[in-house]
Structure formats: structure tokens, C-alpha cells
CSV table of C-alpha atoms in Angstrom, one decimal:
chain,number,residue,atom,x,y,z
Z,433,MET,CA,-12.2,11.9,-36.8
Z,434,ASP,CA,-11.1,15.5,-35.8
Z,435,LEU,CA,-7.4,16.0,-35.9
Z,436,ASN,CA,-7.4,17.0,-32.3
Z,437,ASP,CA,-8.8,13.4,-31.4
Z,438,THR,CA,-7.2,10.4,-30.6
Z,439,ALA,CA,-8.7,7.0,-30.4
Z,440,ARG,CA,-9.6,5.3,-26.9
Z,441,PRO,CA,-7.0,2.4,-26.2
Z,442,GLU,CA,-9.9,0.2,-25.2
Z,443,PHE,CA,-11.4,0.1,-29.0
Z,444,PHE,CA,-8.4,-1.2,-30.8
Z,445,THR,CA,-8.7,-4.8,-32.5
Z,446,LEU,CA,-6.5,-7.3,-30.6
Z,447,SER,CA,-4.5,-10.1,-32.1
Z,448,SER,CA,-4.9,-13.5,-30.3
Z,449,GLY,CA,-1.5,-13.0,-28.7
Z,450,GLN,CA,-2.1,-9.5,-27.7
Z,451,HIS,CA,-5.6,-10.4,-25.7
Z,452,ASP,CA,-3.8,-13.3,-24.2
Z,453,LEU,CA,-0.9,-11.1,-22.9
Z,454,ILE,CA,-3.4,-8.7,-21.4
Z,455,LEU,CA,-5.4,-11.3,-19.8
Z,456,TYR,CA,-2.4,-13.0,-18.5
Z,457,SER,CA,-1.2,-10.0,-16.8
Z,458,MET,CA,-4.7,-9.1,-15.2
Z,459,VAL,CA,-5.1,-12.7,-13.9
Z,460,VAL,CA,-1.4,-12.6,-12.6
Z,461,ALA,CA,-1.8,-9.3,-10.7
Z,462,GLY,CA,-5.1,-10.2,-9.3
Z,463,LEU,CA,-3.7,-13.5,-7.9
Z,464,ALA,CA,-0.7,-11.8,-6.3
Z,465,LEU,CA,-3.0,-9.3,-4.7
Z,466,PHE,CA,-5.0,-11.9,-3.3
Z,467,ALA,CA,-2.0,-13.7,-2.1
Z,468,GLN,CA,-0.6,-10.8,-0.2
Z,469,PHE,CA,-4.1,-10.1,1.4
Z,470,VAL,CA,-4.1,-13.6,2.9
Z,471,ARG,CA,-0.4,-13.3,3.9
Z,472,THR,CA,-1.0,-9.8,5.4
Z,473,TRP,CA,-4.3,-11.1,7.3
Z,474,ASN,CA,-2.5,-14.0,8.9
Z,475,SER,CA,0.5,-12.0,9.9
Z,476,THR,CA,-1.2,-8.9,11.6
Z,477,GLY,CA,-0.3,-10.3,15.0
Z,478,GLU,CA,3.7,-10.1,13.9
Z,479,VAL,CA,3.4,-6.2,14.3
Z,480,GLY,CA,3.1,-4.1,17.3
Z,481,ALA,CA,-0.1,-2.0,18.0
Z,482,ARG,CA,1.6,1.3,17.5
Z,483,TYR,CA,2.4,0.1,13.7
Z,484,ARG,CA,-0.7,-1.9,13.2
Z,485,PRO,CA,-2.6,0.9,11.1
Z,486,ALA,CA,0.1,0.0,8.4
Z,487,VAL,CA,-0.9,-3.3,8.1
Z,488,LEU,CA,-4.6,-2.7,8.1
Z,489,ALA,CA,-4.3,-0.2,5.5
Z,490,SER,CA,-2.4,-3.0,3.4
Z,491,LEU,CA,-5.4,-5.3,3.9
Z,492,SER,CA,-7.4,-2.7,2.5
Z,493,VAL,CA,-5.6,-2.0,-0.4
Z,494,THR,CA,-5.1,-5.7,-1.8
Z,495,GLY,CA,-8.7,-6.3,-0.8
Z,496,VAL,CA,-9.9,-3.6,-2.9
Z,497,ALA,CA,-7.5,-4.2,-5.4
Z,498,THR,CA,-8.3,-7.8,-5.7
Z,499,LEU,CA,-11.9,-7.1,-6.2
Z,500,ALA,CA,-11.1,-4.6,-9.0
Z,501,TYR,CA,-9.2,-7.4,-10.9
Z,502,VAL,CA,-12.0,-9.9,-10.6
Z,503,HIS,CA,-14.2,-7.1,-12.2
Z,504,LEU,CA,-11.5,-6.2,-14.8
Z,505,VAL,CA,-11.1,-9.9,-15.7
Z,506,VAL,CA,-14.7,-10.4,-16.2
Z,507,LYS,CA,-15.2,-7.2,-18.4
Z,508,PHE,CA,-12.3,-8.0,-20.6
Z,509,ASP,CA,-13.5,-11.6,-21.2
Z,510,GLN,CA,-16.9,-9.8,-22.1
Z,511,GLY,CA,-15.5,-6.9,-24.1
Z,512,TYR,CA,-14.1,-8.5,-26.9
Z,513,VAL,CA,-15.5,-11.0,-29.4
Z,514,TYR,CA,-13.2,-13.4,-31.1
Z,515,ALA,CA,-13.7,-13.6,-35.0
Z,516,ASP,CA,-11.4,-14.4,-37.9
Z,517,GLY,CA,-8.5,-14.8,-35.4
Z,518,ARG,CA,-8.8,-11.5,-34.0
Z,519,TYR,CA,-10.6,-10.1,-31.0
Z,520,LEU,CA,-13.1,-7.3,-31.9
Z,521,PRO,CA,-14.0,-4.8,-29.1
Z,522,ASN,CA,-17.7,-4.3,-28.1
Z,523,VAL,CA,-19.2,-1.7,-26.0
Z,524,GLU,CA,-18.1,-3.7,-22.8
Z,525,ALA,CA,-14.5,-3.0,-23.7
Z,526,LEU,CA,-15.0,0.4,-22.0
Z,527,ASN,CA,-14.8,-1.3,-18.7
Z,528,THR,CA,-11.5,-2.9,-19.3
Z,529,LEU,CA,-9.6,0.4,-18.2
Z,530,ILE,CA,-11.8,2.7,-16.6
Z,531,PRO,CA,-12.3,0.6,-13.5
Z,532,ARG,CA,-8.6,1.0,-12.8
Z,533,TYR,CA,-9.0,4.6,-12.1
Z,534,MET,CA,-11.7,3.9,-9.6
Z,535,ASP,CA,-9.5,1.2,-7.8
Z,536,TRP,CA,-6.6,3.8,-7.9
Z,537,SER,CA,-8.9,6.5,-6.2
Z,538,VAL,CA,-9.3,4.2,-3.1
Z,539,THR,CA,-6.1,2.4,-3.1
Z,540,VAL,CA,-3.4,5.1,-4.0
Z,541,PRO,CA,-4.6,7.1,-0.7
Z,542,LEU,CA,-4.5,4.1,1.2
Z,543,LEU,CA,-1.1,3.6,0.4
Z,544,MET,CA,-0.2,6.9,1.6
Z,545,VAL,CA,-1.8,5.9,5.0
Z,546,GLU,CA,0.1,2.9,5.0
Z,547,PHE,CA,3.5,4.4,4.2
Z,548,LEU,CA,3.0,7.2,7.0
Z,549,ALA,CA,1.9,4.6,9.6
Z,550,VAL,CA,5.4,3.4,10.2
Z,551,SER,CA,7.1,6.9,9.9
Z,552,SER,CA,8.2,8.7,13.0
Z,553,LEU,CA,5.7,11.6,12.6
Z,554,ALA,CA,3.2,11.8,15.4
Z,555,GLY,CA,0.5,14.0,16.8
Z,556,ALA,CA,-0.8,17.0,14.8
Z,557,ARG,CA,2.1,16.8,12.3
Z,558,ALA,CA,1.2,13.2,11.5
Z,559,ARG,CA,-2.7,14.3,11.1
Z,560,SER,CA,-1.8,17.3,8.6
Z,561,THR,CA,0.6,15.3,6.8
Z,562,ARG,CA,-1.7,12.4,6.2
Z,563,PHE,CA,-4.5,14.8,5.0
Z,564,ALA,CA,-1.9,16.4,2.5
Z,565,LEU,CA,-0.9,13.0,1.3
Z,566,VAL,CA,-4.2,11.4,1.0
Z,567,ALA,CA,-5.9,14.7,-0.7
Z,568,ALA,CA,-2.9,15.0,-3.2
Z,569,ALA,CA,-3.2,11.0,-4.0
Z,570,PHE,CA,-6.8,11.3,-4.6
Z,571,LEU,CA,-6.7,14.4,-6.6
Z,572,MET,CA,-3.6,13.0,-8.8
Z,573,ILE,CA,-6.0,10.0,-9.9
Z,574,PHE,CA,-9.2,11.9,-10.1
Z,575,THR,CA,-7.7,14.6,-12.5
Z,576,GLY,CA,-6.4,11.9,-14.6
Z,577,TYR,CA,-9.5,10.1,-14.6
Z,578,LEU,CA,-11.3,13.4,-16.1
Z,579,GLY,CA,-8.9,13.8,-18.7
Z,580,ALA,CA,-8.8,10.0,-19.8
Z,581,THR,CA,-12.6,9.2,-19.9
Z,582,VAL,CA,-14.8,12.3,-18.8
Z,583,ASP,CA,-14.0,15.5,-20.6
Z,584,GLY,CA,-13.6,15.0,-24.4
Z,585,GLY,CA,-14.7,11.6,-23.9
Z,586,GLY,CA,-11.2,10.5,-23.5
Z,587,SER,CA,-10.2,11.0,-27.0
Z,588,ASP,CA,-9.7,14.9,-27.0
Z,589,ARG,CA,-5.9,15.5,-26.9
Z,590,THR,CA,-6.3,19.1,-25.5
Z,591,GLU,CA,-8.1,17.8,-22.6
Z,592,LEU,CA,-5.9,14.6,-22.1
Z,593,LEU,CA,-3.0,17.3,-22.0
Z,594,VAL,CA,-4.6,19.8,-19.8
Z,595,TRP,CA,-5.8,17.3,-17.3
Z,596,GLY,CA,-2.5,15.3,-17.5
Z,597,LEU,CA,-0.7,18.4,-16.6
Z,598,VAL,CA,-2.9,19.2,-13.5
Z,599,SER,CA,-2.7,15.3,-12.6
Z,600,THR,CA,1.2,15.7,-12.7
Z,601,ALA,CA,1.3,18.8,-10.4
Z,602,PHE,CA,-0.2,16.7,-7.8
Z,603,TYR,CA,2.3,13.8,-8.6
Z,604,VAL,CA,5.1,16.2,-7.8
Z,605,VAL,CA,3.5,17.2,-4.5
Z,606,LEU,CA,3.4,13.6,-3.5
Z,607,HIS,CA,7.1,13.4,-4.2
Z,608,VAL,CA,7.9,16.1,-2.1
Z,609,LEU,CA,5.7,15.2,0.9
Z,610,LEU,CA,7.2,11.6,0.9
Z,611,ILE,CA,10.9,12.8,0.6
Z,612,GLY,CA,9.9,15.0,3.6
Z,613,VAL,CA,8.5,12.1,5.7
Z,614,LEU,CA,11.6,10.0,4.8
Z,615,ARG,CA,13.9,12.6,6.0
Z,616,SER,CA,11.9,13.2,9.3
Z,617,SER,CA,12.0,9.6,10.1
Z,618,LYS,CA,15.7,8.9,9.3
Z,619,GLY,CA,16.9,10.1,12.9
Z,620,SER,CA,14.6,7.9,14.8
Z,621,MET,CA,15.0,4.5,13.1
Z,622,SER,CA,17.6,1.9,13.0
Z,623,ALA,CA,19.8,1.6,9.8
Z,624,GLU,CA,18.2,-1.6,8.8
Z,625,ALA,CA,14.7,-0.3,9.3
Z,626,TYR,CA,15.2,3.1,7.5
Z,627,ALA,CA,16.8,1.2,4.6
Z,628,SER,CA,13.8,-0.7,4.0
Z,629,TYR,CA,11.8,2.4,4.6
Z,630,ARG,CA,13.8,4.2,2.0
Z,631,ASN,CA,13.5,1.4,-0.5
Z,632,ALA,CA,9.7,1.2,0.0
Z,633,GLY,CA,9.7,5.1,-0.9
Z,634,ILE,CA,11.9,4.6,-3.8
Z,635,LEU,CA,10.1,1.8,-5.2
Z,636,LEU,CA,6.6,3.6,-4.9
Z,637,LEU,CA,7.8,6.7,-6.5
Z,638,SER,CA,9.7,4.9,-9.4
Z,639,VAL,CA,6.6,2.7,-10.1
Z,640,TRP,CA,4.3,5.6,-10.0
Z,641,GLY,CA,6.5,7.0,-13.1
Z,642,TRP,CA,5.0,4.4,-15.4
Z,643,TYR,CA,1.3,5.8,-15.1
Z,644,PRO,CA,2.2,9.5,-16.5
Z,645,ILE,CA,4.1,7.6,-19.3
Z,646,ALA,CA,0.9,5.4,-20.1
Z,647,TYR,CA,-1.2,8.5,-19.9
Z,648,ALA,CA,0.9,10.0,-22.7
Z,649,ILE,CA,0.7,6.9,-24.7
Z,650,HIS,CA,-3.0,7.3,-24.7
Z,651,ASN,CA,-2.7,10.8,-25.9
Z,652,TRP,CA,-0.1,10.6,-28.7
Z,653,LEU,CA,0.6,6.8,-29.6
Z,654,PRO,CA,-2.5,4.9,-30.2
Z,655,GLY,CA,-2.6,1.6,-31.5
Z,656,ALA,CA,-3.3,-2.1,-30.5
Z,657,ASN,CA,0.5,-2.7,-29.6
Z,658,TRP,CA,0.4,0.4,-27.2
Z,659,THR,CA,-3.1,-0.7,-25.7
Z,660,THR,CA,-1.4,-4.0,-24.8
Z,661,THR,CA,1.8,-2.1,-23.3
Z,662,MET,CA,-0.6,0.2,-21.3
Z,663,GLN,CA,-2.7,-2.9,-19.8
Z,664,VAL,CA,0.2,-5.2,-19.3
Z,665,GLY,CA,2.4,-2.2,-17.6
Z,666,PHE,CA,-0.6,-1.2,-15.3
Z,667,SER,CA,-1.1,-4.8,-14.1
Z,668,PHE,CA,2.8,-5.3,-13.2
Z,669,ALA,CA,2.8,-1.9,-11.7
Z,670,ASP,CA,0.1,-2.4,-9.5
Z,671,ILE,CA,2.1,-5.6,-8.3
Z,672,ALA,CA,4.9,-3.6,-7.4
Z,673,ALA,CA,3.2,-0.6,-5.9
Z,674,LYS,CA,0.7,-2.9,-3.9
Z,675,VAL,CA,2.5,-6.3,-3.2
Z,676,ALA,CA,6.2,-5.3,-3.0
Z,677,PHE,CA,5.6,-2.0,-1.3
Z,678,GLY,CA,3.3,-3.6,1.4
Z,679,ALA,CA,5.9,-6.4,2.0
Z,680,LEU,CA,8.6,-3.8,2.5
Z,681,ILE,CA,6.4,-1.8,4.8
Z,682,HIS,CA,5.3,-5.0,6.9
Z,683,LYS,CA,9.1,-5.4,7.3
Z,684,VAL,CA,9.5,-1.9,8.5
Z,685,ALA,CA,6.7,-2.3,11.0
Z,686,LYS,CA,8.1,-5.6,12.3
Z,687,LEU,CA,11.6,-3.9,12.7
Z,688,ARG,CA,10.2,-1.0,14.7
Z,689,THR,CA,8.0,-3.4,16.8
Z,690,ALA,CA,11.5,-5.0,17.8
Z,691,GLU,CA,13.2,-1.9,18.4
Z,692,ASP,CA,10.5,-0.9,21.0
Z,693,VAL,CA,10.5,-4.0,22.7
Z,694,ASN,CA,14.2,-4.3,22.9
Z,695,ALA,CA,14.1,-0.6,24.4
Z,696,GLY,CA,11.7,-1.5,26.9
Z,697,GLU,CA,9.0,1.0,25.3
Z,698,GLU,CA,6.5,-1.5,24.3
Z,699,THR,CA,5.6,-5.4,24.7
Z,700,HIS,CA,4.7,-7.9,22.3
Z,701,PRO,CA,3.8,-11.4,23.0
Z,702,GLU,CA,5.5,-13.2,20.1
Z,703,ASP,CA,9.2,-13.3,19.2
Z,704,VAL,CA,9.9,-11.0,16.1
Z,705,TRP,CA,11.7,-12.9,13.4
Z,706,ILE,CA,12.8,-11.4,9.9
Z,707,SER,CA,14.4,-13.6,7.4
Z,708,SER,CA,15.0,-16.5,10.1
Z,709,VAL,CA,16.7,-14.0,12.3
Z,710,LYS,CA,15.3,-13.3,15.8
Z,711,LYS,CA,15.1,-9.4,16.3
Z,712,SER,CA,13.2,-9.6,19.6
Z,713,GLU,CA,12.2,-11.8,22.6
Z,714,GLY,CA,8.6,-12.1,23.3
Z,715,VAL,CA,7.4,-10.2,26.0
Z,716,GLN,CA,4.1,-10.3,27.9
Z,717,PRO,CA,2.5,-7.3,29.2
Z,718,LEU,CA,2.2,-6.8,32.9
Z,719,LEU,CA,-1.4,-7.3,34.0
Z,720,LYS,CA,-3.2,-5.1,36.7
Z,721,GLY,CA,-3.1,-7.0,40.1
Z,722,VAL,CA,-0.4,-9.4,39.0
Z,723,VAL,CA,3.3,-9.1,40.2
Z,724,PRO,CA,6.2,-11.6,39.8
Z,725,THR,CA,7.0,-14.0,42.6
Z,726,GLY,CA,10.8,-13.3,42.3
Z,727,GLY,CA,13.3,-11.0,40.4
Z,728,THR,CA,12.6,-7.2,41.0
Z,729,GLY,CA,15.4,-5.5,38.7
Z,730,GLY,CA,15.3,-4.7,35.0
Z,731,THR,CA,13.3,-2.7,32.7
Z,732,ALA,CA,9.7,-2.9,32.7
Z,733,ALA,CA,9.7,-5.2,29.6
Z,734,HIS,CA,11.9,-7.7,31.2
Z,735,THR,CA,10.1,-7.6,34.4
Z,736,ALA,CA,7.0,-8.5,32.5
Z,737,THR,CA,8.8,-11.5,30.8
Z,738,ALA,CA,10.1,-12.6,34.2
Z,739,ALA,CA,6.5,-12.4,35.4
Z,740,HIS,CA,5.2,-14.6,33.0
Z,741,THR,CA,7.9,-16.9,31.8
Z,742,ALA,CA,11.0,-17.3,34.1
Z,743,THR,CA,9.7,-17.2,37.5
Z,744,GLY,CA,5.8,-17.5,37.1
Z,745,ALA,CA,3.0,-15.3,38.5
Z,746,HIS,CA,0.5,-15.0,40.8
Z,747,THR,CA,-2.4,-12.7,41.6
Z,748,VAL,CA,-2.0,-10.7,44.9
Z,749,ASP,CA,-3.4,-7.7,46.9
Z,750,VAL,CA,-0.8,-5.1,46.6
Z,751,THR,CA,-0.1,-3.4,50.1
Z,752,SER,CA,1.7,-0.3,50.8
Z,753,ALA,CA,4.9,-2.1,51.9
Z,754,GLU,CA,5.0,-4.1,48.7
Z,755,ARG,CA,4.9,-0.8,46.9
Z,756,THR,CA,7.7,0.7,48.9
Z,757,ALA,CA,9.8,-2.5,48.2
Z,758,GLY,CA,9.0,-2.3,44.8
Z,759,ARG,CA,10.3,1.4,44.3
Z,760,SER,CA,13.4,0.6,46.1
Z,761,ALA,CA,14.3,-2.1,43.7
Z,762,GLY,CA,13.5,0.2,40.7
Z,763,THR,CA,10.4,-1.3,39.5
Z,764,GLU,CA,6.7,-0.1,40.0
Z,765,PRO,CA,4.3,-2.7,41.3
Z,766,PRO,CA,0.9,-2.4,39.5
Z,767,LYS,CA,-1.7,-0.5,41.3
Z,768,GLU,CA,-4.8,-2.1,42.9
Z,769,PRO,CA,-7.5,-3.1,40.5
């Protein structure tokens, strides 16, 4: 082996304990991701339409990652042969690490979409920031992949170093962009919502710190123990970055939904509950051609609630006189269908 070469982490013989620990971490990560996928799927309606893209992004993240871990577990099982109390790698062992980069190439950009979807950025600024975040996230993963497996076959230290530095540059760009999003959103969120949003950002940036460390291990600290450390670390980092982060973003989306309902800016058909605390009452939207039979004051949101809960509702033909009466009382009856 050339002095500039390092052994690929997939090709080290593992002890029985090392093999079982890696398999355990992969299975646990896959199950945790699937559980978060099911939870998110069944709680989509808890979030208002404005913040629902965050929930859909989380569904995509956990769905893709679950499939990736199913593939990883199968290939890990096939990639090692048990003999004389040890697990010897075969050619399939290559597929016990490479698929992680394919997973991350999709899920890390989606995490950026998820994070931005509950921010205060809107319009052209939101679009440009989303493009920059998604592009930087993809390039961070792709350039790392080039060094880890493509150029130099994943065993050339110079290629690993060069591509590692390029990947780190995009990693720094992401830090700057995410911190900018946090600062821009602080003034328009409640203290509770911003605290959870800030914690989600801190969690993501902190967990991401593990990936360049593992990349450096690949370059300078080869061996079965470090292979085990990398694989287990990747699995639990994925749980933190996709499950825990997703739970925090979901909480922010619910809090912001409740804030919009309480401010009369939006309606949401269900009460919003967080940790057994009611954050807002359920408010039904006003239907075209439907007006309340009694009670004319209050905000649009409260008028909608009265129309469908407190006083009942009936369908009427709205006349000009009724419109005039509605305006004088501070509400705008719906127009004729």
C-alpha cells in the first residue's frame, strides 16, 4: 500500500461485539425514523396550511431515511461472513457506508426546506434563501462523497483531505445562512416558538459537527474500532438530525399556527395542544354564502367560531341591506356565491 493511502473503513475485520453494535445502531435508527414518519403522517392536520410544507418535508426526510436504513441493514448482513469468531468483509461490505451519502444527498437539502418552512421569511427572500440552503447542503454532501469513495477510490489521503476541505467550506456556508434565518425570524415569533426554533437550529448545527469528525477518522485513524465508531456515530447522529430535529420543527409549526389563530389571521379547525396545554381554540373557516344567525362583533376568526359552534349557521342569500348592517357592526358578510 502506498504511504499516502489509507484503508477503507468497510474492509476491516470486525469482532462479534463490533458487528453486533453496528447492526444494533442501524436497526434502532431505522425504527426510530419509521416511528417519526408514522407520527408525522398522523399529525399533519395539527399544523396550519401556512406551515404544512415543514411537515411534508419531514415526512419525506424520514421516509427516504427509513428506506435507506433498510438497505443498509440488508447490505451489512450480507457484507460480512462469520468465521472463527470474527466477521470478515466481502465485496458487499462496500454498500454498508456508501448508501449513507445517497441518503444524505436527498435528506439534508430537505432538512433545509423543513427548517425554512416555519421561519418568518417570505416571498423572493424565502425563495432565494431556500435555493442557497438546498444547493449548499447538496454540495456539502456530494463533495464529501467524491473524496470518500470516488477520487482515489476512497483510500487516497490527499483526495480525502482536498474534498474534505471543499465540503467543509459548504458546511460553513450553511452555518452562516441558518444563523441568518434565525436572526431574521426572532422578531416575528413568540418567545416560546423562537426558543424551540433556536434549539432546532443549534441541534442541527451541533449534530452536523460529527460528520467532518468521522470523515477525518476515515482519513487518519483507520481500524476496526474506528469503523465501529463511525457507523454507530452516523446512526445516532441521523436520529438526532432527523427525528429530534423534526419533532422540534413540528412544535414550532404548531405554536405558530396557534399564534396566527389567536391573532385572527388564520383559522384552524382543531384546538392546538402542546404538552397537554391548549394553545388555541379550534376555529372553523367562514364558508361562502354562510353567515351566522346571531352575534355580529369580534374578529373574523371569532365570527367564524360563532357561526359554526355557539349560534349555529344557515345558508342565506346575502342582500345589500345585510351587507350594510354587517359593515356597521364591524364585520364583512361573505359575498354572494
